[in-house]
PDB file of C-alpha atoms in Angstrom:
ATOM      1  CA  UNK T   1      41.753 -29.350  -7.744  1.00 66.00           C
ATOM      2  CA  UNK T   2      38.725 -31.158  -6.356  1.00 69.00           C
ATOM      3  CA  UNK T   3      37.117 -34.127  -8.013  1.00 71.00           C
ATOM      4  CA  UNK T   4      33.368 -33.479  -8.194  1.00 68.00           C
ATOM      5  CA  UNK T   5      32.476 -36.574 -10.183  1.00 69.00           C
ATOM      6  CA  UNK T   6      31.324 -38.399  -7.059  1.00 68.00           C
ATOM      7  CA  UNK T   7      28.557 -35.818  -6.553  1.00 70.00           C
ATOM      8  CA  UNK T   8      27.006 -36.890  -9.874  1.00 69.00           C
ATOM      9  CA  UNK T   9      25.823 -33.384 -10.719  1.00 66.00           C
ATOM     10  CA  UNK T  10      23.265 -33.198 -13.521  1.00 69.00           C
ATOM     11  CA  UNK T  11      21.530 -30.313 -15.229  1.00 68.00           C
ATOM     12  CA  UNK T  12      17.911 -29.794 -14.169  1.00 66.00           C
ATOM     13  CA  UNK T  13      15.345 -30.520 -16.842  1.00 64.00           C
ATOM     14  CA  UNK T  14      13.976 -27.235 -18.184  1.00 62.00           C
ATOM     15  CA  UNK T  15      10.594 -28.825 -18.879  1.00 64.00           C
ATOM     16  CA  UNK T  16       9.927 -28.849 -15.125  1.00 62.00           C
ATOM     17  CA  UNK T  17       9.888 -25.033 -14.994  1.00 62.00           C
ATOM     18  CA  UNK T  18       8.521 -24.177 -18.429  1.00 65.00           C
ATOM     19  CA  UNK T  19       4.927 -23.961 -17.147  1.00 67.00           C
ATOM     20  CA  UNK T  20       5.792 -21.673 -14.224  1.00 76.00           C
ATOM     21  CA  UNK T  21       4.389 -18.140 -14.312  1.00 78.00           C
ATOM     22  CA  UNK T  22       7.861 -16.674 -13.769  1.00 79.00           C
ATOM     23  CA  UNK T  23       9.089 -18.244 -17.026  1.00 79.00           C
ATOM     24  CA  UNK T  24       6.230 -16.929 -19.181  1.00 82.00           C
ATOM     25  CA  UNK T  25       6.273 -13.879 -21.411  1.00 86.00           C
ATOM     26  CA  UNK T  26       3.573 -11.224 -21.497  1.00 89.00           C
ATOM     27  CA  UNK T  27       1.391 -12.923 -24.106  1.00 90.00           C
ATOM     28  CA  UNK T  28       1.541 -16.256 -22.274  1.00 88.00           C
ATOM     29  CA  UNK T  29       0.678 -14.548 -18.991  1.00 90.00           C
ATOM     30  CA  UNK T  30      -2.306 -12.849 -20.643  1.00 91.00           C
ATOM     31  CA  UNK T  31      -3.619 -16.188 -21.847  1.00 90.00           C
ATOM     32  CA  UNK T  32      -3.141 -17.807 -18.451  1.00 90.00           C
ATOM     33  CA  UNK T  33      -4.821 -14.894 -16.666  1.00 91.00           C
ATOM     34  CA  UNK T  34      -7.849 -15.092 -18.954  1.00 93.00           C
ATOM     35  CA  UNK T  35      -8.174 -18.846 -18.365  1.00 92.00           C
ATOM     36  CA  UNK T  36      -7.828 -18.493 -14.594  1.00 91.00           C
ATOM     37  CA  UNK T  37     -10.361 -15.666 -14.430  1.00 92.00           C
ATOM     38  CA  UNK T  38     -12.859 -17.653 -16.516  1.00 94.00           C
ATOM     39  CA  UNK T  39     -12.458 -20.665 -14.237  1.00 93.00           C
ATOM     40  CA  UNK T  40     -12.849 -18.440 -11.177  1.00 92.00           C
ATOM     41  CA  UNK T  41     -16.076 -16.922 -12.506  1.00 92.00           C
ATOM     42  CA  UNK T  42     -17.471 -20.306 -13.532  1.00 93.00           C
ATOM     43  CA  UNK T  43     -16.775 -21.948 -10.172  1.00 93.00           C
ATOM     44  CA  UNK T  44     -18.148 -18.930  -8.313  1.00 91.00           C
ATOM     45  CA  UNK T  45     -21.422 -19.219 -10.218  1.00 91.00           C
ATOM     46  CA  UNK T  46     -21.565 -22.947  -9.453  1.00 91.00           C
ATOM     47  CA  UNK T  47     -21.057 -22.303  -5.739  1.00 89.00           C
ATOM     48  CA  UNK T  48     -23.800 -19.661  -5.697  1.00 85.00           C
ATOM     49  CA  UNK T  49     -26.136 -21.947  -7.620  1.00 86.00           C
ATOM     50  CA  UNK T  50     -25.499 -24.863  -5.275  1.00 85.00           C
ATOM     51  CA  UNK T  51     -26.026 -22.814  -2.112  1.00 83.00           C
ATOM     52  CA  UNK T  52     -28.999 -20.728  -3.186  1.00 78.00           C
ATOM     53  CA  UNK T  53     -31.632 -23.487  -2.762  1.00 75.00           C
ATOM     54  CA  UNK T  54     -30.697 -23.797   0.915  1.00 72.00           C
ATOM     55  CA  UNK T  55     -31.555 -20.151   1.561  1.00 68.00           C
ATOM     56  CA  UNK T  56     -35.324 -20.526   1.325  1.00 58.00           C
ATOM     57  CA  UNK T  57     -35.964 -17.263   3.115  1.00 57.00           C
ATOM     58  CA  UNK T  58     -35.217 -15.259  -0.018  1.00 57.00           C
ATOM     59  CA  UNK T  59     -38.091 -12.893  -0.630  1.00 60.00           C
ATOM     60  CA  UNK T  60     -38.220 -13.632  -4.356  1.00 60.00           C
ATOM     61  CA  UNK T  61     -38.835 -17.349  -3.773  1.00 60.00           C
ATOM     62  CA  UNK T  62     -42.234 -19.041  -3.780  1.00 63.00           C
ATOM     63  CA  UNK T  63     -41.334 -20.905  -0.601  1.00 57.00           C
ATOM     64  CA  UNK T  64     -41.070 -17.612   1.300  1.00 61.00           C
ATOM     65  CA  UNK T  65     -44.547 -16.600   0.122  1.00 65.00           C
ATOM     66  CA  UNK T  66     -45.971 -19.943   1.224  1.00 63.00           C
ATOM     67  CA  UNK T  67     -44.428 -19.551   4.678  1.00 59.00           C
ATOM     68  CA  UNK T  68     -45.864 -16.055   5.118  1.00 63.00           C
ATOM     69  CA  UNK T  69     -49.397 -17.181   4.247  1.00 68.00           C
ATOM     70  CA  UNK T  70     -49.256 -20.571   6.015  1.00 60.00           C
ATOM     71  CA  UNK T  71     -50.924 -21.224   9.325  1.00 64.00           C
ATOM     72  CA  UNK T  72     -48.760 -22.153  12.332  1.00 60.00           C
ATOM     73  CA  UNK T  73     -48.465 -25.867  13.036  1.00 55.00           C
ATOM     74  CA  UNK T  74     -47.573 -27.269  16.468  1.00 56.00           C
ATOM     75  CA  UNK T  75     -44.481 -29.484  16.292  1.00 53.00           C
ATOM     76  CA  UNK T  76     -43.797 -32.263  18.739  1.00 54.00           C
ATOM     77  CA  UNK T  77     -41.162 -31.460  21.306  1.00 51.00           C
ATOM     78  CA  UNK T  78     -37.834 -33.071  20.593  1.00 48.00           C
ATOM     79  CA  UNK T  79     -36.955 -35.982  22.834  1.00 50.00           C
ATOM     80  CA  UNK T  80     -33.440 -36.479  24.112  1.00 51.00           C
ATOM     81  CA  UNK T  81     -33.498 -40.197  23.292  1.00 59.00           C
ATOM     82  CA  UNK T  82     -35.440 -40.040  20.025  1.00 64.00           C
ATOM     83  CA  UNK T  83     -35.024 -36.636  18.364  1.00 64.00           C
ATOM     84  CA  UNK T  84     -37.575 -35.562  15.828  1.00 67.00           C
ATOM     85  CA  UNK T  85     -36.448 -36.385  12.232  1.00 74.00           C
ATOM     86  CA  UNK T  86     -37.272 -32.804  11.228  1.00 70.00           C
ATOM     87  CA  UNK T  87     -34.623 -31.439  13.547  1.00 73.00           C
ATOM     88  CA  UNK T  88     -32.131 -34.117  12.545  1.00 76.00           C
ATOM     89  CA  UNK T  89     -32.543 -33.348   8.840  1.00 78.00           C
ATOM     90  CA  UNK T  90     -32.272 -29.624   9.507  1.00 74.00           C
ATOM     91  CA  UNK T  91     -29.092 -30.099  11.539  1.00 80.00           C
ATOM     92  CA  UNK T  92     -27.505 -32.353   8.901  1.00 83.00           C
ATOM     93  CA  UNK T  93     -28.392 -29.875   6.144  1.00 81.00           C
ATOM     94  CA  UNK T  94     -26.874 -27.009   8.134  1.00 82.00           C
ATOM     95  CA  UNK T  95     -23.676 -28.957   8.782  1.00 87.00           C
ATOM     96  CA  UNK T  96     -23.375 -29.993   5.151  1.00 87.00           C
ATOM     97  CA  UNK T  97     -23.931 -26.430   3.967  1.00 85.00           C
ATOM     98  CA  UNK T  98     -21.352 -25.124   6.440  1.00 88.00           C
ATOM     99  CA  UNK T  99     -18.756 -27.631   5.270  1.00 91.00           C
ATOM    100  CA  UNK T 100     -19.466 -26.916   1.601  1.00 89.00           C
ATOM    101  CA  UNK T 101     -19.324 -23.153   2.067  1.00 89.00           C
ATOM    102  CA  UNK T 102     -16.031 -23.415   3.989  1.00 91.00           C
ATOM    103  CA  UNK T 103     -14.327 -25.602   1.374  1.00 92.00           C
ATOM    104  CA  UNK T 104     -15.703 -23.493  -1.480  1.00 91.00           C
ATOM    105  CA  UNK T 105     -14.492 -20.308   0.175  1.00 91.00           C
ATOM    106  CA  UNK T 106     -10.983 -21.731   0.523  1.00 92.00           C
ATOM    107  CA  UNK T 107     -10.985 -22.889  -3.094  1.00 92.00           C
ATOM    108  CA  UNK T 108     -12.106 -19.475  -4.365  1.00 91.00           C
ATOM    109  CA  UNK T 109      -9.520 -17.693  -2.200  1.00 91.00           C
ATOM    110  CA  UNK T 110      -6.752 -19.899  -3.581  1.00 92.00           C
ATOM    111  CA  UNK T 111      -7.870 -19.287  -7.149  1.00 92.00           C
ATOM    112  CA  UNK T 112      -8.073 -15.547  -6.510  1.00 91.00           C
ATOM    113  CA  UNK T 113      -4.568 -15.602  -5.048  1.00 92.00           C
ATOM    114  CA  UNK T 114      -3.308 -17.511  -8.111  1.00 91.00           C
ATOM    115  CA  UNK T 115      -4.822 -14.920 -10.465  1.00 92.00           C
ATOM    116  CA  UNK T 116      -3.154 -12.164  -8.438  1.00 92.00           C
ATOM    117  CA  UNK T 117       0.213 -13.941  -8.706  1.00 91.00           C
ATOM    118  CA  UNK T 118      -0.016 -14.069 -12.495  1.00 92.00           C
ATOM    119  CA  UNK T 119      -1.033 -10.412 -12.681  1.00 92.00           C
ATOM    120  CA  UNK T 120       1.803  -9.432 -10.351  1.00 93.00           C
ATOM    121  CA  UNK T 121       4.264 -11.295 -12.561  1.00 92.00           C
ATOM    122  CA  UNK T 122       2.852  -9.540 -15.642  1.00 93.00           C
ATOM    123  CA  UNK T 123       3.431  -6.119 -14.120  1.00 93.00           C
ATOM    124  CA  UNK T 124       6.821  -7.144 -12.704  1.00 92.00           C
ATOM    125  CA  UNK T 125       8.239  -7.560 -16.193  1.00 91.00           C
ATOM    126  CA  UNK T 126       7.375  -3.919 -16.864  1.00 92.00           C
ATOM    127  CA  UNK T 127       8.273  -2.463 -13.475  1.00 92.00           C
ATOM    128  CA  UNK T 128      11.767  -3.997 -13.534  1.00 90.00           C
ATOM    129  CA  UNK T 129      12.469  -2.243 -16.820  1.00 90.00           C
ATOM    130  CA  UNK T 130      11.047   0.994 -15.480  1.00 91.00           C
ATOM    131  CA  UNK T 131      13.119   0.614 -12.293  1.00 90.00           C
ATOM    132  CA  UNK T 132      16.353   0.771 -14.285  1.00 89.00           C
ATOM    133  CA  UNK T 133      15.276   4.076 -15.810  1.00 90.00           C
ATOM    134  CA  UNK T 134      13.993   5.525 -12.524  1.00 90.00           C
ATOM    135  CA  UNK T 135      17.111   4.580 -10.554  1.00 87.00           C
ATOM    136  CA  UNK T 136      19.221   6.081 -13.342  1.00 87.00           C
ATOM    137  CA  UNK T 137      17.299   9.344 -12.979  1.00 86.00           C
ATOM    138  CA  UNK T 138      18.155   9.277  -9.268  1.00 84.00           C
ATOM    139  CA  UNK T 139      21.777   8.134  -9.475  1.00 81.00           C
ATOM    140  CA  UNK T 140      22.947  10.212 -12.414  1.00 80.00           C
ATOM    141  CA  UNK T 141      22.332  13.690 -10.935  1.00 81.00           C
ATOM    142  CA  UNK T 142      23.715  12.727  -7.521  1.00 77.00           C
ATOM    143  CA  UNK T 143      27.282  12.938  -8.827  1.00 72.00           C
ATOM    144  CA  UNK T 144      26.673  16.501  -9.974  1.00 74.00           C
ATOM    145  CA  UNK T 145      24.748  17.606  -6.886  1.00 74.00           C
ATOM    146  CA  UNK T 146      26.952  16.022  -4.206  1.00 72.00           C
ATOM    147  CA  UNK T 147      30.285  17.788  -4.563  1.00 64.00           C
ATOM    148  CA  UNK T 148      31.994  16.544  -1.412  1.00 61.00           C
ATOM    149  CA  UNK T 149      32.926  13.055  -0.343  1.00 56.00           C
ATOM    150  CA  UNK T 150      34.254  11.849  -3.701  1.00 63.00           C
ATOM    151  CA  UNK T 151      32.582   8.694  -5.041  1.00 66.00           C
ATOM    152  CA  UNK T 152      31.654   7.371  -1.622  1.00 71.00           C
ATOM    153  CA  UNK T 153      28.887   9.778  -0.622  1.00 73.00           C
ATOM    154  CA  UNK T 154      26.950   9.615  -3.937  1.00 73.00           C
ATOM    155  CA  UNK T 155      27.219   5.821  -3.787  1.00 78.00           C
ATOM    156  CA  UNK T 156      25.844   5.716  -0.233  1.00 81.00           C
ATOM    157  CA  UNK T 157      22.920   7.981  -1.153  1.00 81.00           C
ATOM    158  CA  UNK T 158      22.204   5.861  -4.230  1.00 81.00           C
ATOM    159  CA  UNK T 159      22.149   2.690  -2.114  1.00 85.00           C
ATOM    160  CA  UNK T 160      19.708   4.368   0.298  1.00 88.00           C
ATOM    161  CA  UNK T 161      17.357   5.211  -2.573  1.00 87.00           C
ATOM    162  CA  UNK T 162      17.689   1.655  -3.892  1.00 88.00           C
ATOM    163  CA  UNK T 163      16.735   0.230  -0.486  1.00 91.00           C
ATOM    164  CA  UNK T 164      13.725   2.542  -0.341  1.00 91.00           C
ATOM    165  CA  UNK T 165      12.672   1.353  -3.797  1.00 91.00           C
ATOM    166  CA  UNK T 166      13.168  -2.299  -2.835  1.00 91.00           C
ATOM    167  CA  UNK T 167      11.168  -1.987   0.400  1.00 93.00           C
ATOM    168  CA  UNK T 168       8.326  -0.147  -1.354  1.00 92.00           C
ATOM    169  CA  UNK T 169       8.334  -2.732  -4.154  1.00 92.00           C
ATOM    170  CA  UNK T 170       8.123  -5.683  -1.751  1.00 93.00           C
ATOM    171  CA  UNK T 171       5.369  -3.984   0.247  1.00 93.00           C
ATOM    172  CA  UNK T 172       3.291  -3.245  -2.844  1.00 92.00           C
ATOM    173  CA  UNK T 173       3.751  -6.787  -4.176  1.00 91.00           C
ATOM    174  CA  UNK T 174       2.648  -8.314  -0.879  1.00 92.00           C
ATOM    175  CA  UNK T 175      -0.446  -6.108  -0.741  1.00 92.00           C
ATOM    176  CA  UNK T 176      -1.308  -7.041  -4.329  1.00 91.00           C
ATOM    177  CA  UNK T 177      -0.985 -10.790  -3.688  1.00 88.00           C
ATOM    178  CA  UNK T 178      -3.089 -10.576  -0.535  1.00 87.00           C
ATOM    179  CA  UNK T 179      -5.830  -8.744  -2.404  1.00 86.00           C
ATOM    180  CA  UNK T 180      -5.530  -5.582  -0.295  1.00 88.00           C
ATOM    181  CA  UNK T 181      -4.925  -3.551  -3.447  1.00 90.00           C
ATOM    182  CA  UNK T 182      -5.071  -4.023  -7.200  1.00 91.00           C
ATOM    183  CA  UNK T 183      -1.951  -5.582  -8.802  1.00 91.00           C
ATOM    184  CA  UNK T 184      -1.369  -2.532 -10.984  1.00 92.00           C
ATOM    185  CA  UNK T 185      -1.371  -0.270  -7.917  1.00 92.00           C
ATOM    186  CA  UNK T 186       0.791  -2.541  -5.798  1.00 92.00           C
ATOM    187  CA  UNK T 187       3.436  -3.222  -8.427  1.00 92.00           C
ATOM    188  CA  UNK T 188       3.741   0.405  -9.579  1.00 93.00           C
ATOM    189  CA  UNK T 189       3.674   1.778  -6.027  1.00 92.00           C
ATOM    190  CA  UNK T 190       7.461   2.093  -5.715  1.00 91.00           C
ATOM    191  CA  UNK T 191       7.839   3.581  -9.200  1.00 91.00           C
ATOM    192  CA  UNK T 192       5.157   6.188  -8.490  1.00 92.00           C
ATOM    193  CA  UNK T 193       7.039   7.248  -5.360  1.00 91.00           C
ATOM    194  CA  UNK T 194      10.583   7.501  -6.750  1.00 90.00           C
ATOM    195  CA  UNK T 195       9.833   8.818 -10.233  1.00 91.00           C
ATOM    196  CA  UNK T 196       8.999  12.341  -8.942  1.00 91.00           C
ATOM    197  CA  UNK T 197      12.144  12.163  -6.795  1.00 88.00           C
ATOM    198  CA  UNK T 198      14.263  11.358  -9.851  1.00 88.00           C
ATOM    199  CA  UNK T 199      12.722  14.187 -11.876  1.00 89.00           C
ATOM    200  CA  UNK T 200      13.278  16.559  -8.968  1.00 86.00           C
ATOM    201  CA  UNK T 201      16.959  15.598  -8.728  1.00 85.00           C
ATOM    202  CA  UNK T 202      17.369  16.033 -12.482  1.00 86.00           C
ATOM    203  CA  UNK T 203      15.892  19.521 -12.181  1.00 83.00           C
ATOM    204  CA  UNK T 204      18.185  20.391  -9.267  1.00 81.00           C
ATOM    205  CA  UNK T 205      21.239  19.085 -11.125  1.00 80.00           C
ATOM    206  CA  UNK T 206      20.501  21.194 -14.208  1.00 81.00           C
ATOM    207  CA  UNK T 207      19.959  24.295 -12.054  1.00 77.00           C
ATOM    208  CA  UNK T 208      23.269  23.788 -10.194  1.00 70.00           C
ATOM    209  CA  UNK T 209      21.557  23.156  -6.863  1.00 67.00           C
ATOM    210  CA  UNK T 210      23.308  22.717  -3.510  1.00 64.00           C
ATOM    211  CA  UNK T 211      20.613  20.528  -1.997  1.00 63.00           C
ATOM    212  CA  UNK T 212      23.166  18.054  -0.586  1.00 60.00           C
ATOM    213  CA  UNK T 213      25.619  20.688   0.641  1.00 61.00           C
ATOM    214  CA  UNK T 214      26.056  20.020   4.355  1.00 61.00           C
ATOM    215  CA  UNK T 215      27.519  23.453   5.023  1.00 63.00           C
ATOM    216  CA  UNK T 216      24.273  25.030   3.816  1.00 60.00           C
ATOM    217  CA  UNK T 217      22.259  23.176   6.453  1.00 57.00           C
ATOM    218  CA  UNK T 218      24.811  23.913   9.161  1.00 66.00           C
ATOM    219  CA  UNK T 219      24.580  27.630   8.488  1.00 67.00           C
ATOM    220  CA  UNK T 220      20.791  27.386   8.484  1.00 60.00           C
ATOM    221  CA  UNK T 221      20.661  25.828  11.956  1.00 64.00           C
ATOM    222  CA  UNK T 222      23.303  28.235  13.295  1.00 70.00           C
ATOM    223  CA  UNK T 223      20.782  31.040  12.799  1.00 68.00           C
ATOM    224  CA  UNK T 224      18.486  29.482  15.401  1.00 65.00           C
ATOM    225  CA  UNK T 225      21.349  29.261  17.886  1.00 63.00           C
ATOM    226  CA  UNK T 226      22.036  32.966  17.473  1.00 59.00           C
ATOM    227  CA  UNK T 227      18.373  33.788  18.059  1.00 57.00           C
ATOM    228  CA  UNK T 228      18.435  31.890  21.346  1.00 57.00           C
TER     229      UNK T 228
END
C-alpha cells in the first residue's frame, strides 16, 4: 500500500472544460458555428471597408476619374536630407496599410481555423458512430471468409483495416482544419473509402468466397511458372 495523501490530488473543476468544443453536443456546436461564422463575416466586411479607401485606383471611384483627366504636375525632387512631405506621407500610409493587412489576415485565418475546428468536431460525433458500423461490416465477414489461421489471422486483418481507417481519418481531419478541403469531405473521407470495402466483404461472405485463401493465389502464380 502506498500513501498518496501527500500528493494532495484533487478533482479538476468541470467548469473549466464545459465551454470547450469537444464537450458540446450537436445543437451547441451548431449555435457556436453560427456565431463564429457571423463574426467572421462581420470582421471581413470591416477589413474590406477599412482598406478600400487606400486603393484609390479603383475604376469605379471618382478619384480615378480625376486622375485620368488631370494635367501632369512637376514635383520637386526628393532631397536626401529633407525628403518631400508627399513622399513621407505616402510611405507612412503604405507601411500602415501593410501592417494592418498583415494583422487582419492573421486574425481572419485564425477565425477561419476556429470555425473549421467546430465543424470538424460536429462531424466527428457522427463519423465515430458510423465507424463502429463500418468496422463491424469489415470484421464480421472476415471470420467466415478466412478459414485458416484460427482467430489470429482474422484479428490481424481486422487490425490492418482499422489502421487504414485511422490513418485516413487523421489525414482527412488535418486537411479539413487546414482549409484544404471542406470539413464534411475531410471527416467522411475514411468512411467513404472503407464502406464499399465492408459491403464487398459482406457480399463475399454470403456467397461463400475464398478471397483470403492463400492456396488459391499460390496456384494462380504457379501457372506463370509453368508457362516460363
